[in-house]
Short mmCIF file of C-alpha atoms in Angstrom, two decimals:
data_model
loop_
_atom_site.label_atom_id
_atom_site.label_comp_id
_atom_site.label_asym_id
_atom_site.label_seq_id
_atom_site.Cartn_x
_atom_site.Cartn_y
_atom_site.Cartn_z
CA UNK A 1 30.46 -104.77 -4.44
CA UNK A 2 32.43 -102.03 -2.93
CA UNK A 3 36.21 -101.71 -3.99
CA UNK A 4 38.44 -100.36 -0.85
CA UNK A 5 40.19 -97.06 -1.45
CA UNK A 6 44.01 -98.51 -1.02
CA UNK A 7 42.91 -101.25 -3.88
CA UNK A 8 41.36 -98.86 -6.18
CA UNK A 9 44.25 -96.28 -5.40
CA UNK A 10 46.68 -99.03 -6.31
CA UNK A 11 44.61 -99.99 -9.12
CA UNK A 12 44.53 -96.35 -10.49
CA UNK A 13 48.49 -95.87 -10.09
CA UNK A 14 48.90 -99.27 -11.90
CA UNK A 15 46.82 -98.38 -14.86
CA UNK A 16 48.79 -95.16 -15.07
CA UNK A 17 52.03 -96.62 -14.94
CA UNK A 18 51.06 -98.93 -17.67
CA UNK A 19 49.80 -96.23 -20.17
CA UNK A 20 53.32 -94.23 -19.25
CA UNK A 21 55.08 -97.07 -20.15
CA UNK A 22 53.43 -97.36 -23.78
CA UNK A 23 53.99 -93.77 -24.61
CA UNK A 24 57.73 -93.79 -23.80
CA UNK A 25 57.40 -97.07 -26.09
CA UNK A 26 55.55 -95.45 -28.74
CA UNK A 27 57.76 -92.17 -28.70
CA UNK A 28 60.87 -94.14 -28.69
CA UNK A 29 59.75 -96.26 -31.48
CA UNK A 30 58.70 -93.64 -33.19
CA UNK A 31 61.30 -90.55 -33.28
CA UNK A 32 62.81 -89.34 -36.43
CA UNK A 33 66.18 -91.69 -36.89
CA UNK A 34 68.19 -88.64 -38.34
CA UNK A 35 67.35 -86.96 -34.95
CA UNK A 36 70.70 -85.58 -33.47
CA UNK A 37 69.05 -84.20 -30.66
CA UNK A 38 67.58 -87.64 -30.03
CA UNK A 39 70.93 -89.91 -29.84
CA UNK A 40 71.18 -93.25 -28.21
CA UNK A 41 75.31 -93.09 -28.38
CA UNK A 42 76.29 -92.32 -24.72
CA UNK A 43 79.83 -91.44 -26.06
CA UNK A 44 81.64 -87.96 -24.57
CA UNK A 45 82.01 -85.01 -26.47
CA UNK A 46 85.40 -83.13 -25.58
CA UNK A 47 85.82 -79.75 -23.41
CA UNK A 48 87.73 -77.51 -25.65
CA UNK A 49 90.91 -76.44 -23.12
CA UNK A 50 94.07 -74.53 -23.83
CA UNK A 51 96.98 -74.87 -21.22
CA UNK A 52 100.34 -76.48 -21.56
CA UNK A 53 100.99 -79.62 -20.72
CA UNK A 54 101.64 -80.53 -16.97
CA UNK A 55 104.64 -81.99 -15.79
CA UNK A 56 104.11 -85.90 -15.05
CA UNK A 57 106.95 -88.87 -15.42
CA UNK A 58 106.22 -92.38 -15.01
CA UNK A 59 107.63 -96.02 -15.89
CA UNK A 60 105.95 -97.67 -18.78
CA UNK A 61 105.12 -101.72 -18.55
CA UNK A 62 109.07 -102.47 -19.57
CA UNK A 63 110.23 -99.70 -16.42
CA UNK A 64 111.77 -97.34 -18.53
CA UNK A 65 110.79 -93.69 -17.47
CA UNK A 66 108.92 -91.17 -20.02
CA UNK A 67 107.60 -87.80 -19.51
CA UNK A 68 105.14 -85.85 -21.80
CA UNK A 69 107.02 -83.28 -22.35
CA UNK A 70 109.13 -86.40 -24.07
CA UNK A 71 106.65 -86.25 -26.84
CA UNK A 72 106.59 -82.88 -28.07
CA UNK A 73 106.37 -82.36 -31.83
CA UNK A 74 103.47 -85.19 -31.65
CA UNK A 75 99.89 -85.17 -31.24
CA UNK A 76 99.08 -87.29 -28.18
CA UNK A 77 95.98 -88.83 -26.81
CA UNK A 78 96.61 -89.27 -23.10
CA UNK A 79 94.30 -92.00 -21.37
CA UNK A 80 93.74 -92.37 -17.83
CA UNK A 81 91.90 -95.63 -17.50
CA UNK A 82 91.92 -99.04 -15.05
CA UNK A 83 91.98 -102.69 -15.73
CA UNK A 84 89.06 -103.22 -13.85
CA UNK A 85 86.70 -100.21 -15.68
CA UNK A 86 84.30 -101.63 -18.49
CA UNK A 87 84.12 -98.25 -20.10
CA UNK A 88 87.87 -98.42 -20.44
CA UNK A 89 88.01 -101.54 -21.66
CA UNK A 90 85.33 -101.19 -24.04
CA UNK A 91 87.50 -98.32 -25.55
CA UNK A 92 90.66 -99.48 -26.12
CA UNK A 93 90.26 -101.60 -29.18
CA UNK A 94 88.74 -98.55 -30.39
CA UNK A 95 92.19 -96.68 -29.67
CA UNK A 96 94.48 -98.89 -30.34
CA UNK A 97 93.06 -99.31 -34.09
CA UNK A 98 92.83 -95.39 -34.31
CA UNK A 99 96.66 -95.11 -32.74
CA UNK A 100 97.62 -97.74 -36.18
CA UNK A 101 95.76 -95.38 -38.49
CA UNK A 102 97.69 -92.37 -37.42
CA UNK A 103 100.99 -93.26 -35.57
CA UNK A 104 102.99 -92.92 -39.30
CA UNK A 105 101.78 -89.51 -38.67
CA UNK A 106 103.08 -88.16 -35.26
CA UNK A 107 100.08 -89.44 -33.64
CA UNK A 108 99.96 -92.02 -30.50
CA UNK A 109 98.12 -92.92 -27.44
CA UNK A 110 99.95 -93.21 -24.26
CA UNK A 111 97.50 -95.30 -21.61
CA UNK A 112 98.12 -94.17 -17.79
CA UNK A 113 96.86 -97.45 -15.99
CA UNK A 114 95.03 -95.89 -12.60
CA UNK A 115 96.97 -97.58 -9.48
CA UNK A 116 96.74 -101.75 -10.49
CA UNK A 117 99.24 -103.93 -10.15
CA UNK A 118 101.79 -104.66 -12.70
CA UNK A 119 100.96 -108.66 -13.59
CA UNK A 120 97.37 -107.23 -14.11
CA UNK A 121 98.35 -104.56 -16.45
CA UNK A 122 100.68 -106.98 -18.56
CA UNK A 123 97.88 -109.52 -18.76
CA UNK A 124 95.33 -106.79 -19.73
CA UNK A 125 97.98 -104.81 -22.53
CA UNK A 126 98.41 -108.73 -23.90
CA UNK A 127 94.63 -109.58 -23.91
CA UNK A 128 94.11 -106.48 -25.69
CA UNK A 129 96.46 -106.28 -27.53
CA UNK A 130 97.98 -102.86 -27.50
CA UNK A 131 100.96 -101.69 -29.03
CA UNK A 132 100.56 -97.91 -28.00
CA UNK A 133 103.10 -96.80 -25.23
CA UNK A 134 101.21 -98.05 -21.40
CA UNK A 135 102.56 -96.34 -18.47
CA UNK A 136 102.10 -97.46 -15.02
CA UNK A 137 100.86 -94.98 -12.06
CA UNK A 138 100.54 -96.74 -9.07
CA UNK A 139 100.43 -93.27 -6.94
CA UNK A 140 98.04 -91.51 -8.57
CA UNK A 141 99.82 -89.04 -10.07
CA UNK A 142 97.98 -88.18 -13.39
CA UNK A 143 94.29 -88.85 -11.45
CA UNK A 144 95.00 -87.23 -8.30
CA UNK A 145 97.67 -84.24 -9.26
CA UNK A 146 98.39 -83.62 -12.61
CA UNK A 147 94.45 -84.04 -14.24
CA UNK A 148 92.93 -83.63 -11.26
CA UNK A 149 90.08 -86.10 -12.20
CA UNK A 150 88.16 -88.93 -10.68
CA UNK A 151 86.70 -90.14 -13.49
CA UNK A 152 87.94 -93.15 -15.92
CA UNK A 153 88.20 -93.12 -18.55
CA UNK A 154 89.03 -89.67 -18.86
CA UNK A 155 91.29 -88.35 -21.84
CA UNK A 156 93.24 -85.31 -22.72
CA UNK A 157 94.30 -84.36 -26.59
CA UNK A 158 98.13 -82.79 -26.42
CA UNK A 159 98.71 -80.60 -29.47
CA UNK A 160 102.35 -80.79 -31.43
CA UNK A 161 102.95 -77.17 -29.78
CA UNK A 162 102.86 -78.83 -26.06
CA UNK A 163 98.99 -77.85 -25.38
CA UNK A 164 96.56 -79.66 -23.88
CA UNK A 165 93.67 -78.89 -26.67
CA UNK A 166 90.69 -81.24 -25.43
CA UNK A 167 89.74 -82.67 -22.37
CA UNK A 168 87.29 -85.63 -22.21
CA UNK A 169 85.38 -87.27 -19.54
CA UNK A 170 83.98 -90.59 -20.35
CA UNK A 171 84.38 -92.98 -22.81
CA UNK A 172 85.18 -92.34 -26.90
CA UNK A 173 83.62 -93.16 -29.97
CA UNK A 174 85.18 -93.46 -33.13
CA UNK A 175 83.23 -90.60 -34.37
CA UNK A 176 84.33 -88.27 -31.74
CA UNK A 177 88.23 -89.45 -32.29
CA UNK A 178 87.68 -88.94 -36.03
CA UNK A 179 85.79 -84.95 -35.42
CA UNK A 180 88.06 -83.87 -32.63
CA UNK A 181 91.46 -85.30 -32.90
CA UNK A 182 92.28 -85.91 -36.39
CA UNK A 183 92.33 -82.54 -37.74
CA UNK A 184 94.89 -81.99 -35.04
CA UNK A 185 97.22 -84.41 -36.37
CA UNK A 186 96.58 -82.82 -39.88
CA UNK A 187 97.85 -79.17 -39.20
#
């Protein structure tokens, strides 16, 4: 019996699909575990920057008005993030534990919620929560002007000195927080 071409064709594609799919199972399953080039953790590694800190005031969730430049002599993690972003949700319990650890020692976390409304913010800041200062940007401001990013999360490491040091796109580990940032709050 004669097999048409399209069949076999099909046939041949199939079998090498299948014998693909093995070896990226066999070479997954089998790479060295203490493999850094070989990381699963999707986490973002900071851009090293050096420029002073830009010029933004907004109202926090109470409608008081803070700028940066309000917390100079501190290190500061800025975080642009939205209600509505799973990476930035996954993240915050992360921050807000690593904000407890270090607040005693000039450290904190100030949240820039990315345009929702108010009630949504409040509900999210109580689910989660977060005692680190939230501030609420219903323009844009930090995304569109000051940052100049379209990407949430997205965070930016503000030395004691008034310096934006590191620049990250994409959510944080704990690892990362602990290598970048906390010799920063050390010096």
């Amino acid at each position: 019996m004669k097999i048409p071409e399209r069949v076999l064709g099909l046939l041949v594609a199939g079998i090498g699909l299948v014998i693909i799919g093995v070896t990226a199972w066999f070479l997954l399953l089998n790479r060295p575990a203490d493999d850094p080039t070989q990381s699963t953790d999707f986490s973002a590694i900071p851009a090293e920057v050096d420029y002073v800190v830009p010029t933004l005031t907004l109202k926090d969730i109470q409608g008081n008005n803070y700028s940066l430049s309000d917390y100079r002599g501190q290190v500061v993690l800025v975080n642009l993030w939205a209600t509505w972003c799973p990476p930035c949700k996954a993240e915050m319990p992360l921050l807000q534990g690593y904000y407890l650890k270090y607040k005693k020692d000039g450290f904190t976390v100030i949240a820039i919620e990315d345009g929702d409304p108010t009630p949504d913010v409040l509900s999210f800041v109580k689910d989660y929560n977060l005692t680190f200062p939230v501030w609420l940007d219903p323009t844009y401001q930090a995304t569109d002007f000051v940052f100049k990013t379209k990407n949430l999360p997205s965070s930016y490491v503000i030395d004691r000195a008034g310096k934006v040091k590191l620049a990250w796109v994409g959510a944080i580990n704990a690892e990362n927080l602990e290598k970048y940032i906390t010799s920063l709050i050390k010096e």
